[in-house]
């Protein structure tokens, strides 16, 4: 666990955001490279990648605030900090300038902070919130730029998978998104005062968050490897063989939703719930439902467009167009 990757001019460079930016930088480069091969405007994809990071962070932060169970903490930090209780030790409470509540054995913040909800660099992003915000912006942006929308989202689908593979490595370095207790051969122990130790202290599994955590499932690394496999499958196999525009993005959405749904059972970090499922599992079910409906519809649409193009050529006395090359 290395939350701070390096220090530049005595300023910490967070490992999580460094890995996230590296991942999405590579994703944007890959998508732009493929766009150039397809005869499409590379600059549009580069602009889309840069703006999508901004919208993704904003959307991910907002969903964290509203759906991960911390909403009232952020409200009380602004209105009445005495209603907020952090489950840390008295020593750590003093180190951060808090007020120790011996009766409740929690640390109370002293100063109000009405902008804590916006400080994403302190941690707290939700993937599906980022996907929804960046996706909505991306659709609008591609239409505004008169870029073929479905071809564009296929390029983005491969890029997101690659970006997530790096982002989850950043989660591992930061210690967030950790798994539940495991004594298997692939389990990991996080250091004292890590998010895993603090959560296990709150759950009564550790008597002091200043101890190393119990061994946990490496859910961050499992998701990183899974996303890398998805990215390789989309780039090397599906994209050259796709039968209709939009197929690559739908495949990414379905595969990632399934991967995330399973991994959520092995995670132990604090998250919100909807109808007995974690927030991510609930949105994953919705997304799989969307994929099931959209896949046959887009395939039928592609066939109708191909038939209409062939009919126009026949009517105009032109030879039938050759099949479109794999892209």
Coordinates of C-alpha atoms in Angstrom, one line a residue:
X1 CA 0.0 0.0 0.0
X2 CA 1.5 3.3 -1.2
X3 CA -1.1 6.1 -1.1
X4 CA 1.5 8.6 -2.1
X5 CA 3.4 7.5 -5.1
X6 CA 6.1 10.2 -5.0
X7 CA 6.6 13.7 -3.7
X8 CA 7.3 16.6 -6.1
X9 CA 8.6 19.8 -4.4
X10 CA 7.5 18.3 -1.1
X11 CA 3.9 17.9 -2.4
X12 CA 2.4 14.4 -2.4
X13 CA 1.4 12.8 -5.7
X14 CA -1.5 10.4 -5.0
X15 CA -1.0 6.9 -6.4
X16 CA -4.7 6.4 -7.1
X17 CA -5.1 9.5 -9.4
X18 CA -1.7 8.9 -11.0
X19 CA -2.7 5.4 -12.0
X20 CA -6.2 6.6 -13.1
X21 CA -4.7 9.3 -15.3
X22 CA -2.1 6.9 -16.8
X23 CA -4.9 4.4 -17.6
X24 CA -7.2 6.9 -19.3
X25 CA -4.3 8.6 -21.0
X26 CA -3.4 5.2 -22.6
X27 CA -7.1 4.6 -23.3
X28 CA -7.4 7.9 -25.1
X29 CA -4.3 7.2 -27.1
X30 CA -5.5 3.8 -28.1
X31 CA -9.0 5.1 -29.2
X32 CA -7.4 7.9 -31.2
X33 CA -5.0 5.6 -32.9
X34 CA -7.9 3.3 -33.9
X35 CA -9.9 6.2 -35.1
X36 CA -7.1 7.3 -37.4
X37 CA -6.9 3.8 -38.8
X38 CA -10.6 4.0 -39.6
X39 CA -10.4 7.3 -41.3
X40 CA -12.1 9.2 -38.5
X41 CA -11.1 12.4 -36.8
X42 CA -8.6 11.6 -34.1
X43 CA -8.8 15.1 -32.5
X44 CA -12.4 14.5 -31.7
X45 CA -11.6 11.4 -29.7
X46 CA -8.7 13.1 -27.9
X47 CA -11.1 16.0 -26.9
X48 CA -13.7 13.4 -25.8
X49 CA -11.2 11.6 -23.7
X50 CA -10.0 14.8 -21.9
X51 CA -13.6 16.0 -21.2
X52 CA -14.8 12.6 -20.2
X53 CA -12.2 12.4 -17.4
X54 CA -13.6 15.7 -16.0
X55 CA -17.3 14.6 -16.3
X56 CA -16.4 11.1 -15.0
X57 CA -14.8 12.4 -11.8
X58 CA -17.7 14.8 -11.2
X59 CA -20.3 12.1 -11.8
X60 CA -18.4 9.5 -9.7
X61 CA -18.1 12.0 -6.8
X62 CA -21.7 12.9 -6.9
X63 CA -22.9 9.3 -6.8
X64 CA -20.5 8.6 -4.0
X65 CA -22.0 11.5 -2.0
X66 CA -25.6 10.4 -2.6
X67 CA -25.4 6.6 -2.9
X68 CA -22.5 5.3 -0.8
X69 CA -24.0 6.1 2.6
X70 CA -22.1 9.3 3.4
X71 CA -24.7 11.9 2.4
X72 CA -25.6 12.9 6.0
X73 CA -22.0 13.0 7.1
X74 CA -21.3 15.6 4.4
X75 CA -24.5 17.5 5.4
X76 CA -23.5 17.5 9.1
X77 CA -19.9 18.5 8.3
X78 CA -21.4 21.8 7.1
X79 CA -24.3 22.3 9.5
X80 CA -23.2 20.6 12.8
X81 CA -19.9 18.7 12.9
X82 CA -20.7 17.3 16.4
X83 CA -23.1 14.9 14.7
X84 CA -20.3 13.3 12.7
X85 CA -18.4 10.4 14.3
X86 CA -15.2 8.9 12.9
X87 CA -14.2 5.5 14.3
X88 CA -10.5 6.1 14.8
X89 CA -8.4 6.0 17.9
X90 CA -8.0 8.9 20.4
X91 CA -4.4 9.3 19.3
X92 CA -5.2 9.6 15.7
X93 CA -8.1 12.0 16.5
X94 CA -5.7 14.3 18.3
X95 CA -3.3 14.1 15.4
X96 CA -5.9 15.4 12.9
X97 CA -7.1 18.1 15.3
X98 CA -10.5 16.4 16.1
X99 CA -12.3 16.2 19.4
X100 CA -12.4 12.8 21.1
X101 CA -15.8 11.7 22.4
X102 CA -14.9 9.2 25.1
X103 CA -18.6 8.2 25.8
X104 CA -19.2 7.3 22.1
X105 CA -15.5 6.3 21.5
X106 CA -15.6 8.3 18.2
X107 CA -13.7 11.3 16.9
X108 CA -15.8 14.5 16.2
X109 CA -14.5 17.1 13.7
X110 CA -14.2 20.5 15.2
X111 CA -14.5 22.9 12.2
X112 CA -17.2 23.0 9.7
X113 CA -16.4 22.1 6.1
X114 CA -19.2 22.8 3.6
X115 CA -17.1 21.7 0.7
X116 CA -16.0 18.3 1.9
X117 CA -18.4 16.7 -0.5
X118 CA -16.5 18.2 -3.4
X119 CA -13.0 17.2 -2.3
X120 CA -12.6 14.1 -4.5
X121 CA -8.9 14.0 -4.0
X122 CA -9.5 12.8 -0.5
X123 CA -11.1 9.7 -1.9
X124 CA -14.6 8.6 -2.7
X125 CA -15.6 8.0 -6.4
X126 CA -18.2 5.6 -7.7
X127 CA -17.6 4.0 -11.1
X128 CA -21.2 3.9 -12.4
X129 CA -21.7 7.5 -11.5
X130 CA -18.7 8.4 -13.6
X131 CA -19.9 6.2 -16.4
X132 CA -23.4 7.8 -16.5
X133 CA -22.0 11.4 -16.4
X134 CA -19.2 10.8 -18.9
X135 CA -21.5 8.7 -21.1
X136 CA -24.2 11.4 -21.3
X137 CA -21.6 14.0 -22.1
X138 CA -20.0 11.7 -24.7
X139 CA -23.2 11.1 -26.6
X140 CA -23.9 14.8 -26.8
X141 CA -20.3 15.7 -27.8
X142 CA -20.1 13.1 -30.6
X143 CA -23.4 14.3 -32.0
X144 CA -22.3 17.9 -31.8
X145 CA -19.0 17.1 -33.6
X146 CA -21.0 15.0 -36.2
X147 CA -18.8 12.0 -35.4
X148 CA -20.4 8.6 -36.1
X149 CA -21.8 8.0 -32.6
X150 CA -21.9 4.2 -32.5
X151 CA -18.4 3.9 -34.0
X152 CA -17.3 6.4 -31.3
X153 CA -18.8 4.5 -28.4
X154 CA -17.1 1.3 -29.6
X155 CA -13.8 3.0 -29.4
X156 CA -14.7 4.3 -25.9
X157 CA -15.7 0.9 -24.7
X158 CA -12.2 -0.5 -25.2
X159 CA -10.7 2.5 -23.6
X160 CA -12.8 2.4 -20.5
X161 CA -11.8 -1.2 -19.9
X162 CA -8.1 -0.4 -20.2
X163 CA -8.5 2.7 -18.0
X164 CA -10.2 0.7 -15.3
X165 CA -7.4 -1.9 -15.3
X166 CA -5.0 0.8 -14.3
X167 CA -7.4 2.6 -12.0
X168 CA -8.0 -0.5 -9.9
X169 CA -4.2 -0.8 -9.5
X170 CA -4.4 2.7 -8.1
X171 CA -7.1 1.5 -5.7
X172 CA -4.8 -1.3 -4.4
X173 CA -2.0 1.2 -3.8
X174 CA -4.4 3.6 -2.0
X175 CA -5.9 0.7 0.0
X176 CA -9.5 1.4 -0.9
X177 CA -12.1 -1.0 -2.4
X178 CA -10.6 -3.8 -0.3
X179 CA -12.1 -7.3 0.1
X180 CA -13.6 -9.2 3.0
X181 CA -11.5 -11.3 5.4
X182 CA -9.9 -14.3 3.7
X183 CA -7.3 -16.8 4.8
X184 CA -6.6 -18.1 1.3
X185 CA -3.1 -18.1 -0.3
X186 CA -3.9 -15.0 -2.4
X187 CA -5.0 -12.8 0.5
X188 CA -3.3 -9.5 1.4
X189 CA -2.6 -7.8 4.7
X190 CA -2.9 -4.0 4.7
X191 CA -0.8 -1.8 7.1
X192 CA -2.1 -0.1 10.3
X193 CA -4.5 2.8 9.8
X194 CA -5.3 1.6 6.3
X195 CA -9.0 1.7 5.2
X196 CA -9.1 -2.0 5.7
X197 CA -7.9 -1.8 9.3
X198 CA -10.3 1.0 10.1
X199 CA -13.3 -0.8 8.7
X200 CA -12.4 -4.0 10.5
X201 CA -12.1 -2.0 13.7
X202 CA -15.6 -0.6 13.1
X203 CA -16.9 -4.1 12.5
X204 CA -15.4 -5.4 15.7
X205 CA -12.8 -7.6 14.0
X206 CA -9.8 -5.6 15.3
X207 CA -9.6 -4.0 18.7
X208 CA -7.4 -1.2 17.4
X209 CA -7.2 0.4 13.9
X210 CA -3.5 0.9 14.5
X211 CA -3.0 -2.8 13.9
X212 CA -2.3 -4.4 10.5
X213 CA -5.5 -5.6 8.9
X214 CA -6.6 -9.2 8.9
X215 CA -5.9 -10.9 5.5
X216 CA -8.4 -9.8 2.8
X217 CA -9.4 -10.8 -0.7
X218 CA -7.4 -8.7 -3.3
X219 CA -10.6 -7.5 -5.0
X220 CA -8.8 -4.5 -6.5
X221 CA -6.2 -6.7 -8.3
X222 CA -8.9 -9.2 -9.3
X223 CA -10.9 -6.4 -11.0
X224 CA -7.7 -5.0 -12.6
X225 CA -6.9 -8.3 -14.1
X226 CA -10.5 -8.9 -15.2
X227 CA -10.6 -5.5 -16.9
X228 CA -7.3 -6.1 -18.7
X229 CA -8.7 -9.4 -20.0
X230 CA -11.9 -7.6 -21.2
X231 CA -9.9 -4.9 -22.9
X232 CA -7.7 -7.4 -24.7
X233 CA -10.7 -9.4 -25.8
X234 CA -12.5 -6.3 -27.2
X235 CA -9.4 -5.0 -28.9
X236 CA -7.9 -8.1 -30.3
X237 CA -10.9 -10.3 -31.1
X238 CA -14.3 -8.6 -31.0
X239 CA -13.5 -5.2 -32.6
X240 CA -12.0 -6.7 -35.8
X241 CA -15.0 -9.1 -36.1
X242 CA -17.9 -6.9 -34.9
X243 CA -21.1 -7.3 -36.8
X244 CA -22.6 -3.9 -36.1
X245 CA -21.6 -0.6 -34.7
X246 CA -22.2 -0.4 -30.9
X247 CA -21.4 -4.1 -30.4
X248 CA -18.1 -3.5 -28.7
X249 CA -19.6 -1.1 -26.2
X250 CA -22.5 -3.4 -25.4
X251 CA -20.0 -6.3 -24.9
X252 CA -17.9 -4.1 -22.5
X253 CA -21.0 -3.1 -20.5
X254 CA -22.3 -6.6 -20.1
X255 CA -18.9 -8.2 -19.3
X256 CA -17.9 -5.5 -16.8
X257 CA -21.3 -5.6 -15.1
X258 CA -21.0 -9.3 -14.6
X259 CA -17.5 -9.1 -13.3
X260 CA -18.3 -6.3 -10.9
X261 CA -21.5 -8.0 -9.7
X262 CA -19.5 -11.1 -8.6
X263 CA -16.6 -9.1 -7.1
X264 CA -19.0 -7.1 -5.0
X265 CA -19.8 -10.2 -2.9
X266 CA -16.1 -10.3 -1.9
X267 CA -15.7 -6.6 -1.0
X268 CA -15.9 -5.2 2.5
X269 CA -15.5 -1.5 2.2
X270 CA -18.5 0.7 3.1
X271 CA -21.0 1.1 0.2
X272 CA -24.6 2.0 -0.2
X273 CA -27.3 -0.6 -0.9
X274 CA -30.5 -0.6 -3.1
X275 CA -33.1 -3.3 -2.7
X276 CA -30.6 -5.6 -0.9
X277 CA -27.9 -5.2 -3.5
X278 CA -24.9 -2.9 -3.4
X279 CA -25.2 0.2 -5.4
X280 CA -22.9 -1.2 -8.1
X281 CA -24.7 -4.5 -8.2
X282 CA -28.1 -2.7 -8.7
X283 CA -26.8 -0.6 -11.5
X284 CA -25.1 -3.7 -13.0
X285 CA -28.4 -5.5 -13.2
X286 CA -30.0 -2.4 -14.9
X287 CA -27.1 -2.3 -17.4
X288 CA -27.3 -6.0 -18.2
X289 CA -31.1 -5.5 -18.9
X290 CA -30.2 -2.6 -21.2
X291 CA -27.6 -4.7 -23.1
X292 CA -30.2 -7.6 -23.5
X293 CA -32.6 -5.1 -25.1
X294 CA -30.2 -3.0 -27.1
X295 CA -28.1 -5.9 -28.7
X296 CA -30.8 -7.4 -30.9
X297 CA -32.2 -3.9 -31.7
X298 CA -28.9 -2.6 -33.0
X299 CA -28.2 -5.8 -34.9
X300 CA -31.6 -5.5 -36.7
X301 CA -30.9 -1.8 -37.3
X302 CA -27.6 -2.6 -39.0
X303 CA -29.2 -5.2 -41.2
X304 CA -32.0 -2.7 -42.2
X305 CA -29.4 -0.1 -43.1
X306 CA -27.4 -2.5 -45.2
X307 CA -30.5 -3.7 -47.0
X308 CA -31.5 -0.1 -47.7
X309 CA -28.1 0.8 -49.0
X310 CA -28.2 -2.3 -51.3
X311 CA -31.6 -1.3 -52.6
X312 CA -30.5 2.3 -53.4
X313 CA -27.5 1.0 -55.3
X314 CA -29.8 -1.4 -57.3
X315 CA -32.3 1.4 -58.0
X316 CA -29.5 3.7 -59.3
X317 CA -28.0 0.9 -61.4
X318 CA -24.8 0.8 -59.4
X319 CA -23.0 -2.4 -58.4
X320 CA -23.8 -3.7 -55.0
X321 CA -21.4 -2.2 -52.4
X322 CA -18.8 -4.6 -51.0
X323 CA -19.1 -5.7 -47.3
X324 CA -17.8 -3.1 -44.9
X325 CA -14.3 -3.9 -43.7
X326 CA -13.8 -5.0 -40.1
X327 CA -13.2 -1.9 -37.9

